[in-house]
Coordinates of C-alpha atoms in Angstrom, one line a residue:
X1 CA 83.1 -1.7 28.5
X2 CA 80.9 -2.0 31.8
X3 CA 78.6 -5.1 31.9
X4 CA 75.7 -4.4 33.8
X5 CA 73.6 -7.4 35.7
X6 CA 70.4 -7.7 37.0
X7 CA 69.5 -7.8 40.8
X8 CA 68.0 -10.8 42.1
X9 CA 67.2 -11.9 45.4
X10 CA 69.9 -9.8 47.0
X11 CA 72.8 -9.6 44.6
X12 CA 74.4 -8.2 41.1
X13 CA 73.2 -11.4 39.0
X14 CA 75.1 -11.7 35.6
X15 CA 72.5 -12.0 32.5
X16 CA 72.6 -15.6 31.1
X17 CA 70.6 -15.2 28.3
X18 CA 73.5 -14.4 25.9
X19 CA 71.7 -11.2 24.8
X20 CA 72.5 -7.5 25.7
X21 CA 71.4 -3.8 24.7
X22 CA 73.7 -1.3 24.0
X23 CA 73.6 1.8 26.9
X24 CA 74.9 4.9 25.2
X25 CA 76.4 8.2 26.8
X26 CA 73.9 10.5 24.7
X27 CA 76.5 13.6 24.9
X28 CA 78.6 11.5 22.9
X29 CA 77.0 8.9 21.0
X30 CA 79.3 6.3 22.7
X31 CA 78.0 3.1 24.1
X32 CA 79.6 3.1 27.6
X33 CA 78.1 -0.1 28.7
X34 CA 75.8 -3.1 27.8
X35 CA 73.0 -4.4 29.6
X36 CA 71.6 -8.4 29.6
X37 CA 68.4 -8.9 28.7
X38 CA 66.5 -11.5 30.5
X39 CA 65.4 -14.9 29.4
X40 CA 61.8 -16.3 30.5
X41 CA 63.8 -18.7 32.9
X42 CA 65.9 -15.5 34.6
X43 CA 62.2 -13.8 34.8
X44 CA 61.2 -16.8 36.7
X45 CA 64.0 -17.4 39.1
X46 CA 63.5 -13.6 40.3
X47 CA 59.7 -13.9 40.6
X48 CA 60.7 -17.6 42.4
X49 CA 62.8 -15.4 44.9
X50 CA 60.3 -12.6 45.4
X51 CA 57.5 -15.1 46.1
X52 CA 59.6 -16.7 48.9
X53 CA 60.8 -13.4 50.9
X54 CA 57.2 -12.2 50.5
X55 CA 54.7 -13.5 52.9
X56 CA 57.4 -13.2 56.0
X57 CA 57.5 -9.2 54.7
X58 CA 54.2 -8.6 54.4
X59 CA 53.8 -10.0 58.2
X60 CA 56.2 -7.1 59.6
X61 CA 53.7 -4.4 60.8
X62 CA 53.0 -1.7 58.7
X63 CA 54.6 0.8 61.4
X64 CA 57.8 -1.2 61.0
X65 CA 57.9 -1.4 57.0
X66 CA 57.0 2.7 56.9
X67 CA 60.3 2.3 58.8
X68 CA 62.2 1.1 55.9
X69 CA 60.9 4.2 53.9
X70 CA 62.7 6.8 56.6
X71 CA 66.2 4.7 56.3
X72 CA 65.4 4.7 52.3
X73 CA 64.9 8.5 52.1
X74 CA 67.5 9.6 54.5
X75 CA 70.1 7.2 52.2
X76 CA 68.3 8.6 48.9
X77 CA 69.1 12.4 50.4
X78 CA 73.3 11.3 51.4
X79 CA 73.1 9.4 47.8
X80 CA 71.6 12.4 45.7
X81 CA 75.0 13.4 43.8
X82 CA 76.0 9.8 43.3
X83 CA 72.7 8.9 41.4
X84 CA 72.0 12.2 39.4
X85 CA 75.6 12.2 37.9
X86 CA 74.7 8.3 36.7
X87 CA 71.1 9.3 35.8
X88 CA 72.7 12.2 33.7
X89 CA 75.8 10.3 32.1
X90 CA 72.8 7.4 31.1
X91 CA 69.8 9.9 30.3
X92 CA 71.3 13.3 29.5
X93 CA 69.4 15.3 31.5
X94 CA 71.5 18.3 33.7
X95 CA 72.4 17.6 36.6
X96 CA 69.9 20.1 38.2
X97 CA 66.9 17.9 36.0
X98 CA 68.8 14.7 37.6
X99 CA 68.5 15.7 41.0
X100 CA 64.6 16.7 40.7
X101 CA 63.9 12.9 39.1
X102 CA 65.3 11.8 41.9
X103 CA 63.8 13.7 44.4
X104 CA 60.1 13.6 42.9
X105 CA 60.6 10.3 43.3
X106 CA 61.9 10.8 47.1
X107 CA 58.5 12.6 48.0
X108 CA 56.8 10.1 47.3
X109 CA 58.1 7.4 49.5
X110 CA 58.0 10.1 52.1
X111 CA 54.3 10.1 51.4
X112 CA 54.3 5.9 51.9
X113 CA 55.8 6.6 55.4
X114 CA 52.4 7.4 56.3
X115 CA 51.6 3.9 55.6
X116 CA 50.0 2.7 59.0
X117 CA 47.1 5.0 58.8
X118 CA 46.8 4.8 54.9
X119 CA 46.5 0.8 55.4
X120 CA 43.9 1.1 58.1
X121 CA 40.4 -0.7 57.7
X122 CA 37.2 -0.1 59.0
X123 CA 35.3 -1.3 62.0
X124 CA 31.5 -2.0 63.0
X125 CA 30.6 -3.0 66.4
X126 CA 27.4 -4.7 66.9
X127 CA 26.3 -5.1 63.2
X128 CA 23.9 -7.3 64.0
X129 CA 23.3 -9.5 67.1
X130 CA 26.5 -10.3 68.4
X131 CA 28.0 -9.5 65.4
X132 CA 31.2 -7.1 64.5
X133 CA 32.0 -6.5 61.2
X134 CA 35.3 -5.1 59.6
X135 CA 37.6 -4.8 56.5
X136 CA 41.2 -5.1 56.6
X137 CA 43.7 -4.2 53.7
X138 CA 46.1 -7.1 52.1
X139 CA 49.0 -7.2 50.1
X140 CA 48.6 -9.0 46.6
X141 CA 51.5 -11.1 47.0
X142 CA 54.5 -10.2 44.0
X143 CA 53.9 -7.3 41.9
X144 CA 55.8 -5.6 38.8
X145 CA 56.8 -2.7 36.9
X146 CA 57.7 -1.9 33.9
X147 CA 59.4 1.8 33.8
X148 CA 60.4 4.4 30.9
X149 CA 63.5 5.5 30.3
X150 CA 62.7 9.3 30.5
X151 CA 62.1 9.4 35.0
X152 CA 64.5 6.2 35.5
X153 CA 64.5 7.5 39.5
X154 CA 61.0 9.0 39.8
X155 CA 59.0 6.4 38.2
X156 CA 60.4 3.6 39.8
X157 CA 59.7 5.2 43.3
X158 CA 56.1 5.7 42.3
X159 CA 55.9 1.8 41.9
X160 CA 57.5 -0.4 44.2
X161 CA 57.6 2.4 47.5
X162 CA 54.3 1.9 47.8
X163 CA 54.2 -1.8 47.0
X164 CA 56.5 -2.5 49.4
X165 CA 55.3 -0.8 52.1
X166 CA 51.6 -2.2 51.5
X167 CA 54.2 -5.7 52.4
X168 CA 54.2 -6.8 48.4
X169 CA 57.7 -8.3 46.9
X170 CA 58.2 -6.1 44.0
X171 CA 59.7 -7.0 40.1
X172 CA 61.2 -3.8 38.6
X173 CA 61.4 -3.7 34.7
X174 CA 63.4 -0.9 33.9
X175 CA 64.0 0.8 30.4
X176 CA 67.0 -0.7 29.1
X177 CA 68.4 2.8 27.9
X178 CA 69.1 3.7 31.4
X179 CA 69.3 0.8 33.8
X180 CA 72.0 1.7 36.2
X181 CA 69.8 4.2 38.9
X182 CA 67.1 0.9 39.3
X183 CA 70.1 -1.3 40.0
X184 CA 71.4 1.4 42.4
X185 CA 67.9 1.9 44.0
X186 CA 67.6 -1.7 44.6
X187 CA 71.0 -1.9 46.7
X188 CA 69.5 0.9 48.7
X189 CA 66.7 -0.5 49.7
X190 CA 67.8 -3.7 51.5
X191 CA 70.3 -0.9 52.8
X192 CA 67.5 0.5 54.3
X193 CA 66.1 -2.6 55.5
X194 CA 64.3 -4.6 53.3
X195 CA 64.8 -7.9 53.2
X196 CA 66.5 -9.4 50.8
X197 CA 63.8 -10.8 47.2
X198 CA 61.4 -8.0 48.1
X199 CA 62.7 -5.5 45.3
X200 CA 64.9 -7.0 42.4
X201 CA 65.7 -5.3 39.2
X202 CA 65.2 -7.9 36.0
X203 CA 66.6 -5.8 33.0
X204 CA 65.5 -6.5 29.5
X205 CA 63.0 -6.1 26.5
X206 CA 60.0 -7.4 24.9
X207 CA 60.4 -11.0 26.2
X208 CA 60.6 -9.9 29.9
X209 CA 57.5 -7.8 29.3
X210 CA 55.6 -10.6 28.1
X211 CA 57.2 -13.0 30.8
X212 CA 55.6 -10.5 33.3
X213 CA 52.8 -10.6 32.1
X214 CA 52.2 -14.0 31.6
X215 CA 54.0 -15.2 35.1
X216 CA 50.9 -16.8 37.2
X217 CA 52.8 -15.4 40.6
X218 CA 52.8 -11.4 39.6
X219 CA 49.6 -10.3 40.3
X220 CA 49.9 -6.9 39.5
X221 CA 51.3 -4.7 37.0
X222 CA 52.3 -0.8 36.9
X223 CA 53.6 0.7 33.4
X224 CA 54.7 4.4 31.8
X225 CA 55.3 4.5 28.3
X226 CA 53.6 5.0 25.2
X227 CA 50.1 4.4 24.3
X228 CA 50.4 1.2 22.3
X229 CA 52.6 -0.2 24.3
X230 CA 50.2 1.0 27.5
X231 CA 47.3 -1.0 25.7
X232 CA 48.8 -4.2 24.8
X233 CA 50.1 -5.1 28.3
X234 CA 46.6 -3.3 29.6
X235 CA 44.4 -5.9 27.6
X236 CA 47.5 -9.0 28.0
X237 CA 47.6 -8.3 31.6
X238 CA 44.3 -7.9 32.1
X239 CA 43.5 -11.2 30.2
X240 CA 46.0 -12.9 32.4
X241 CA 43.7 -12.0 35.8
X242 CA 46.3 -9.6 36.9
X243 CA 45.6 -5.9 38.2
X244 CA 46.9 -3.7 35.7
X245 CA 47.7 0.4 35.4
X246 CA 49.7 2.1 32.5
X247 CA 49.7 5.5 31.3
X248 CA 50.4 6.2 27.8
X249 CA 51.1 9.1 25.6
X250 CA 50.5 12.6 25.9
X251 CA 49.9 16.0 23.7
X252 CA 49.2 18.9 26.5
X253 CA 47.7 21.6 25.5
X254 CA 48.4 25.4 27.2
X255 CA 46.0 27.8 26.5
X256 CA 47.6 31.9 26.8
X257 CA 44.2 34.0 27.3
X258 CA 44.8 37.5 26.0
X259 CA 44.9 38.9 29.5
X260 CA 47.8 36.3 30.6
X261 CA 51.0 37.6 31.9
X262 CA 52.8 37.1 28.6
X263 CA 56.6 37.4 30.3
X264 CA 55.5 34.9 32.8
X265 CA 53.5 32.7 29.6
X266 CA 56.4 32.5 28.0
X267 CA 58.5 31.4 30.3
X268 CA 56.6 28.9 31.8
X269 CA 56.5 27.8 27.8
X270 CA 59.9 27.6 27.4
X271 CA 60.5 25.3 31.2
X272 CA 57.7 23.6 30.0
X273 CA 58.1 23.0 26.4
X274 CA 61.9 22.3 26.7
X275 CA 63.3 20.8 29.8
X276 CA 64.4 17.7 30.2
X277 CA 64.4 18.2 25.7
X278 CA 61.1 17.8 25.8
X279 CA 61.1 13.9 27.1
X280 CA 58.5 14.7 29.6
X281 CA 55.2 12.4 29.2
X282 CA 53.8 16.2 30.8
X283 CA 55.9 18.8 28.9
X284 CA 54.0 21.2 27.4
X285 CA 54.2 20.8 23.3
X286 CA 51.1 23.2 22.2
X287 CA 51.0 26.7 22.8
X288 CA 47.2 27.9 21.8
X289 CA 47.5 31.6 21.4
X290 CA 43.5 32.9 21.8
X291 CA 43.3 35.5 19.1
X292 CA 46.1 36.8 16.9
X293 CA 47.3 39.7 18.7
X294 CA 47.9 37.3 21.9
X295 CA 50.0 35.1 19.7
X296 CA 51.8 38.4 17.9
X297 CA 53.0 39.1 21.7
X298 CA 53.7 35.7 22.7
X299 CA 55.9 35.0 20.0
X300 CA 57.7 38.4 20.3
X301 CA 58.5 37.4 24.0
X302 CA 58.9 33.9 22.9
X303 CA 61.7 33.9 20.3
X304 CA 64.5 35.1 22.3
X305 CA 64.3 33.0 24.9
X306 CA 64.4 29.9 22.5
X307 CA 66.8 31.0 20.6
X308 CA 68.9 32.1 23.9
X309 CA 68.5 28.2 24.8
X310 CA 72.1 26.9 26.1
X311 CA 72.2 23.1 25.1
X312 CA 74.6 21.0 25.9
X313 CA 76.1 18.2 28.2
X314 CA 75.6 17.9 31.8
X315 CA 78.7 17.9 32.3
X316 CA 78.9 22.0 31.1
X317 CA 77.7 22.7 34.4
X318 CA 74.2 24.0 36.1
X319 CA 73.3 27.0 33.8
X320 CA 72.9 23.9 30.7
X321 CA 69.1 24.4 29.9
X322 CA 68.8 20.9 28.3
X323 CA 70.9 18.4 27.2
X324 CA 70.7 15.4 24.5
X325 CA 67.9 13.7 23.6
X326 CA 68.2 9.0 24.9
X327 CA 69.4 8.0 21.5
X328 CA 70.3 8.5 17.7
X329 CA 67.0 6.9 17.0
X330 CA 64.9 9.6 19.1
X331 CA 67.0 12.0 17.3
X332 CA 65.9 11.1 13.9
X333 CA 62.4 10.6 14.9
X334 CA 62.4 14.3 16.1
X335 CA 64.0 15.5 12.9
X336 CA 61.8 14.0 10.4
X337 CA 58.3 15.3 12.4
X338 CA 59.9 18.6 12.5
X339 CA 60.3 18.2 8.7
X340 CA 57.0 17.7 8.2
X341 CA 56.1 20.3 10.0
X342 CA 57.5 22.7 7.6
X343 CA 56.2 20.5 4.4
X344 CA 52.6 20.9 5.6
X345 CA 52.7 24.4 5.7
X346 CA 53.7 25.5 9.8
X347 CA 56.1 28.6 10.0
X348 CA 59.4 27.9 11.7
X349 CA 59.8 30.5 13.7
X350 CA 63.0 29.1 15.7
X351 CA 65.0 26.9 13.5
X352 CA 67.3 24.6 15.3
X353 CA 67.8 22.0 12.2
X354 CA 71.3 23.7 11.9
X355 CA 72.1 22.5 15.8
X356 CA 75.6 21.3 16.2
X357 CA 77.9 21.0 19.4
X358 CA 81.5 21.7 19.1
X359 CA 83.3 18.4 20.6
X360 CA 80.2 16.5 20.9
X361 CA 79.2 16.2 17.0
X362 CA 78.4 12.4 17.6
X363 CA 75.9 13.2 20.6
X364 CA 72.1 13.1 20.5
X365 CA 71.5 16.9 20.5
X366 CA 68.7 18.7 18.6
X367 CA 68.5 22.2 18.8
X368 CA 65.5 24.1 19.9
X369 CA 62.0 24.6 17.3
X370 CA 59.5 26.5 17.7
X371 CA 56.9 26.6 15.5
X372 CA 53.7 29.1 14.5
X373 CA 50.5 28.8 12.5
X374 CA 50.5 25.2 13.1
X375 CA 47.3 23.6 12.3
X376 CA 45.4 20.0 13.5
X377 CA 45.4 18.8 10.6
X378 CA 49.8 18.8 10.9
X379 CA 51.6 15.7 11.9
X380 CA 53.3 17.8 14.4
X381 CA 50.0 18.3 16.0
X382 CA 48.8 15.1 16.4
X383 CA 51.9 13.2 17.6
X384 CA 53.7 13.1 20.3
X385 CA 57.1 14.2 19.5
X386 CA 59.1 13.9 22.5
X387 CA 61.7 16.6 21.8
X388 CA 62.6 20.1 22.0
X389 CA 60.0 21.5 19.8
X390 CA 57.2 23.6 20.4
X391 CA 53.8 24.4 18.1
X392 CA 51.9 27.3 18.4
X393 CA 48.0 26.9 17.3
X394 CA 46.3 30.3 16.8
X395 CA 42.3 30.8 17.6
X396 CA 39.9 33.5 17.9
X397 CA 38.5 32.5 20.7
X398 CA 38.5 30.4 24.2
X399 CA 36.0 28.2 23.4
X400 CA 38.4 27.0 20.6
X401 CA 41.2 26.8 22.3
X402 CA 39.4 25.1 24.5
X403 CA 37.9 22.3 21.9
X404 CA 41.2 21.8 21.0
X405 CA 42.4 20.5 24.5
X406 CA 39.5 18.6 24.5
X407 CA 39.2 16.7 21.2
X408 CA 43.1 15.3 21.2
X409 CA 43.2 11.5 21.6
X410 CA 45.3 12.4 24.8
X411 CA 44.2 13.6 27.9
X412 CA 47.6 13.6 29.9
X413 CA 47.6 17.3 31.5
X414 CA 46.9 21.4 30.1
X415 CA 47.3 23.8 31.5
X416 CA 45.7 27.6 30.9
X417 CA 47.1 31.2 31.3
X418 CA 44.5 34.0 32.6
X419 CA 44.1 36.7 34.9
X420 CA 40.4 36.0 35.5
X421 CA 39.2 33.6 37.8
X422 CA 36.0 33.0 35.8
X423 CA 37.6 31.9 32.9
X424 CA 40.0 29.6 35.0
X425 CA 37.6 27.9 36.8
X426 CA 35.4 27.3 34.0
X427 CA 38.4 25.5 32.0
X428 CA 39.2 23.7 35.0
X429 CA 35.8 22.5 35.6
X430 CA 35.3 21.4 31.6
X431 CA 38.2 20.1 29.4
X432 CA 38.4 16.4 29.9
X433 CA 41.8 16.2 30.8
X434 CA 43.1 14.6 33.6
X435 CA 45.5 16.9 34.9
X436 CA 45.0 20.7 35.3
X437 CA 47.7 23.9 35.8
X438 CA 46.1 27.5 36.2
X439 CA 48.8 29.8 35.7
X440 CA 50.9 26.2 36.2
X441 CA 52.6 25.0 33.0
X442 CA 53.4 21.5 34.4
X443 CA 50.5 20.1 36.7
X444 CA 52.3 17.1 38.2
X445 CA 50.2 16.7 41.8
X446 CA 52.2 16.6 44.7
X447 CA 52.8 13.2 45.9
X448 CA 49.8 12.8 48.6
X449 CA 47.6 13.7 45.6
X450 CA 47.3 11.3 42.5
X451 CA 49.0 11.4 39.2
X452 CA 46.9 10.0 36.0
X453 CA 45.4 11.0 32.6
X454 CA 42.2 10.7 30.6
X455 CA 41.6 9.3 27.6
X456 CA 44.0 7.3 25.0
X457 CA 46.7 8.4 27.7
X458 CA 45.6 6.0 31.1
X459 CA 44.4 2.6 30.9
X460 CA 43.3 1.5 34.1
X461 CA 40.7 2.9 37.0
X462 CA 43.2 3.7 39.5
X463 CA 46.2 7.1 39.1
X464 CA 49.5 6.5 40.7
X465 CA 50.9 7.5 43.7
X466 CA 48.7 9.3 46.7
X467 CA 46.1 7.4 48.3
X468 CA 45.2 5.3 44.9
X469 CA 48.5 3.7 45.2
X470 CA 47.6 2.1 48.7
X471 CA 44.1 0.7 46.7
X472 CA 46.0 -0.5 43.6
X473 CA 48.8 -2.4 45.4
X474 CA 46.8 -4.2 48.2
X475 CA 43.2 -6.0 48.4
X476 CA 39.9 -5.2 50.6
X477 CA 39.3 -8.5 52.9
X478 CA 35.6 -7.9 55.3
X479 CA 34.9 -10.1 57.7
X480 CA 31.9 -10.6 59.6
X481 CA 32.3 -12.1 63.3
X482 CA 30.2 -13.6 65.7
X483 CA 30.8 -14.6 69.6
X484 CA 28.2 -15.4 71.1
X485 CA 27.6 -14.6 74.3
X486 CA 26.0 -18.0 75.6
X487 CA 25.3 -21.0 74.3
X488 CA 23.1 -21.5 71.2
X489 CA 21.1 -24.4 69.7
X490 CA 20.2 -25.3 66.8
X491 CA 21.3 -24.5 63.5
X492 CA 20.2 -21.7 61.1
X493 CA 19.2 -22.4 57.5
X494 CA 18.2 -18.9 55.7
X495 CA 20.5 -16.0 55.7
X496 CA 20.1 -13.8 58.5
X497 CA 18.2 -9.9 57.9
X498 CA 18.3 -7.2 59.5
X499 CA 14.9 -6.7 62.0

């Protein structure tokens, strides 16, 4: 049995809290290792370390620090089998899903190598007499995140790469399902090049949360995870003075016009709706058929290619489409909503309730669903399920199907189907969703764009990665200046204007 520690100040820290979480192997149901979870006092001593290596970090020049992010991808690229067979042993997820967590993450602290012109300020000469004016941009000082289990490489990256490179020291909370990639991150980094306190990896639950959040040093928080989760350490953190982003749940809609492509619809359905088993905060969990002969062919080119799913461990090799869902608990969770599914009246048009894995009857797989004639009135509907299963909701016409997107609590992404621009643009231009696929089925923005939801799903004004990062993770100072040119009398008693 491996004991995992935490990462403070430069080394593998054993937990001294007495208390652990289990970390299973989901393709077995076998816990393979434990990991401590932090007291308030082990919070502390990291935060104590990271506010000592930070000011002397944030003085390197940003040139320098951007620097850091080269060594860190080039070592993330010679690394990339290393940490997707540990993210897959951990998580599940193929090998092939392991390497893209790792390398969305990679892109975007490629992205925060640009960070001497993103960190730039502006610059008036001669605002007034003798006057120059300009702004410069700071770093807060020690910042956190708090990270899901289901991107244990890629969300951590969105975080602390640009903290650090804005010159922040930088707390990582990571989901204690899958803690071993943050721990591994963390020894590359000051392999890179960063010094040693400016990104440590505190494991743990609940009371680490809370002792981030209630830490007078941290002045900023970043979280992914679900929506009540999202809005208690939005309103705590917030009521604490600290800068706060999290992004919560999701329910994305895809809307299949009947002119769509329906061989391409349906595959992007099934990538979408079942990768990663559906643990994606943007898989795509509602296919809206407009009118019922669009659904009739979507379905007929759906069902094979659900039911041809190959599930299994990651270890099966490359041609695995998905593999087990984190935990037993997920598992049951999944199974019951699917349940209810058929109690309220949905028709199961794949049924993957019978799922079962020959050597692996103890692991964490669920077979494929798909569903049709599913309603919003339907508890598979409304909720986020976070597995392998799929609705279909069937309208006559796009302004329904468009209504639907729009009225959900969640706002995460959606994407539509169509061969007419019209139609495209004007969903684009309309649903109140924060991230938008045309002919896309996952809309995750490139990393020099931003990544963020609407509604019940983002709490917060700023998205992550791309240019809000840089505003989130540092400050605006202005300064006004004055030299005169010779010497002055007098003193001045009203504010000076403009003539």
């Amino acid at each position: 049995m491996q004991e995992l520690t935490h990462y403070i100040n430069g080394a593998h820290v054993k937990g001294t809290s007495g208390r652990f979480a289990d970390v299973y192997n989901p393709a077995t149901g076998e816990v393979q290792a434990k990991v401590p979870l932090a007291s308030v006092s082990e919070m502390d001593q990291a935060v104590a370390a990271a506010s000592a290596a930070q000011p002397a970090w944030a003085a390197v020049n940003p040139q320098r620090r951007a620097r850091v992010m080269m060594k860190f991808v080039d070592l993330l690229n010679r690394d990339m089998d290393k940490l997707a067979e540990a993210l897959s042993r951990e998580h599940g997820k193929t090998l092939p899903d392991a390497k893209g967590d790792v390398i969305r993450g990679l892109e975007v602290v490629e992205y925060c190598i640009g960070a001497p012109q993103m960190l730039k300020g502006d610059f008036t000469d001669s605002a007034g007499p003798g006057i120059d004016m300009y702004s410069m941009r700071q770093a807060l000082g020690v910042t956190a995140g708090i990270t899901p289990f289901n991107f244990p490489a890629m969300i951590p990256m969105w975080m602390f790469a640009p903290a650090i490179v804005c010159g922040n020291a930088f707390i990582l909370k990571p989901s204690e399902r899958d803690p071993s990639v943050p721990l591994m991150l963390a020894e590359l980094m000051e392999e890179a090049g960063a010094p040693k306190g400016i990104l440590q990896v505190v494991n743990g639950d609940k009371e680490a949360v809370d002792a981030i959040i209630e830490n007078e040093v941290i002045q900023s928080i970043g979280f992914v995870g679900s929506t009540p989760i999202a809005a208690y350490i939005y309103a705590e953190g917030c009521k604490h003075g600290k800068r706060v982003q999290c992004f919560g749940g999701a329910k994305n809609h895809m809307i299949i016009m009947p002119d769509a492509d329906m061989n391409q619809a349906a595959d992007a359905l099934v990538g979408a709706g079942y990768g990663a088993a559906g643990e994606r905060c943007m898989a795509i969990s509602v296919a809206v058929a407009v009118g019922d002969d669009t659904a009739d062919r979507l379905l007929e080119k759906l069902v094979p290619k659900v039911e041809s799913l190959k599930v299994g461990p990651y270890t099966a090799g490359d041609d695995v489409d998905y593999g087990p869902v984190v935990t037993a608990a997920a598992k049951a969770n999944i199974e019951r909503l699917v349940q209810t599914g058929i109690d309220q009246g949905a028709t199961l048009a794949v049924d993957g309730r019978d799922f079962s894995l020959q050597g692996y009857e103890d692991g964490f797989f669920v077979g494929a669903h798909l569903f049709d004639n599913v309603t919003p009135d339907m508890d598979i509907y409304k909720h986020e399920i976070f597995g392998p299963v799929l609705s279909t909701v069937r309208v006559p016409t796009y302004e329904d199907g468009l209504k639907l997107a729009m009225d959900h609590e969640y706002g995460n992404g959606t994407a539509i189907f169509t061969r007419d621009g019209d139609t495209a643009r004007d969903f684009a231009n309309r649903v109140n969703v924060g991230m938008v696929g045309v002919n896309v089925p996952i809309p995750v923005p490139l990393a020099y764009h931003t990544f963020g939801g609407w509604k019940k799903s983002v709490f917060g004004d700023l998205n992550q990665h791309g240019p809000d990062a840089f505003k989130f993770y540092t400050r605006t100072k202005t300064v006004t200046s004055r030299w005169p040119s010779g010497l002055k009398e007098g003193g001045e008693f009203s504010i000076p204007v403009m003539e």
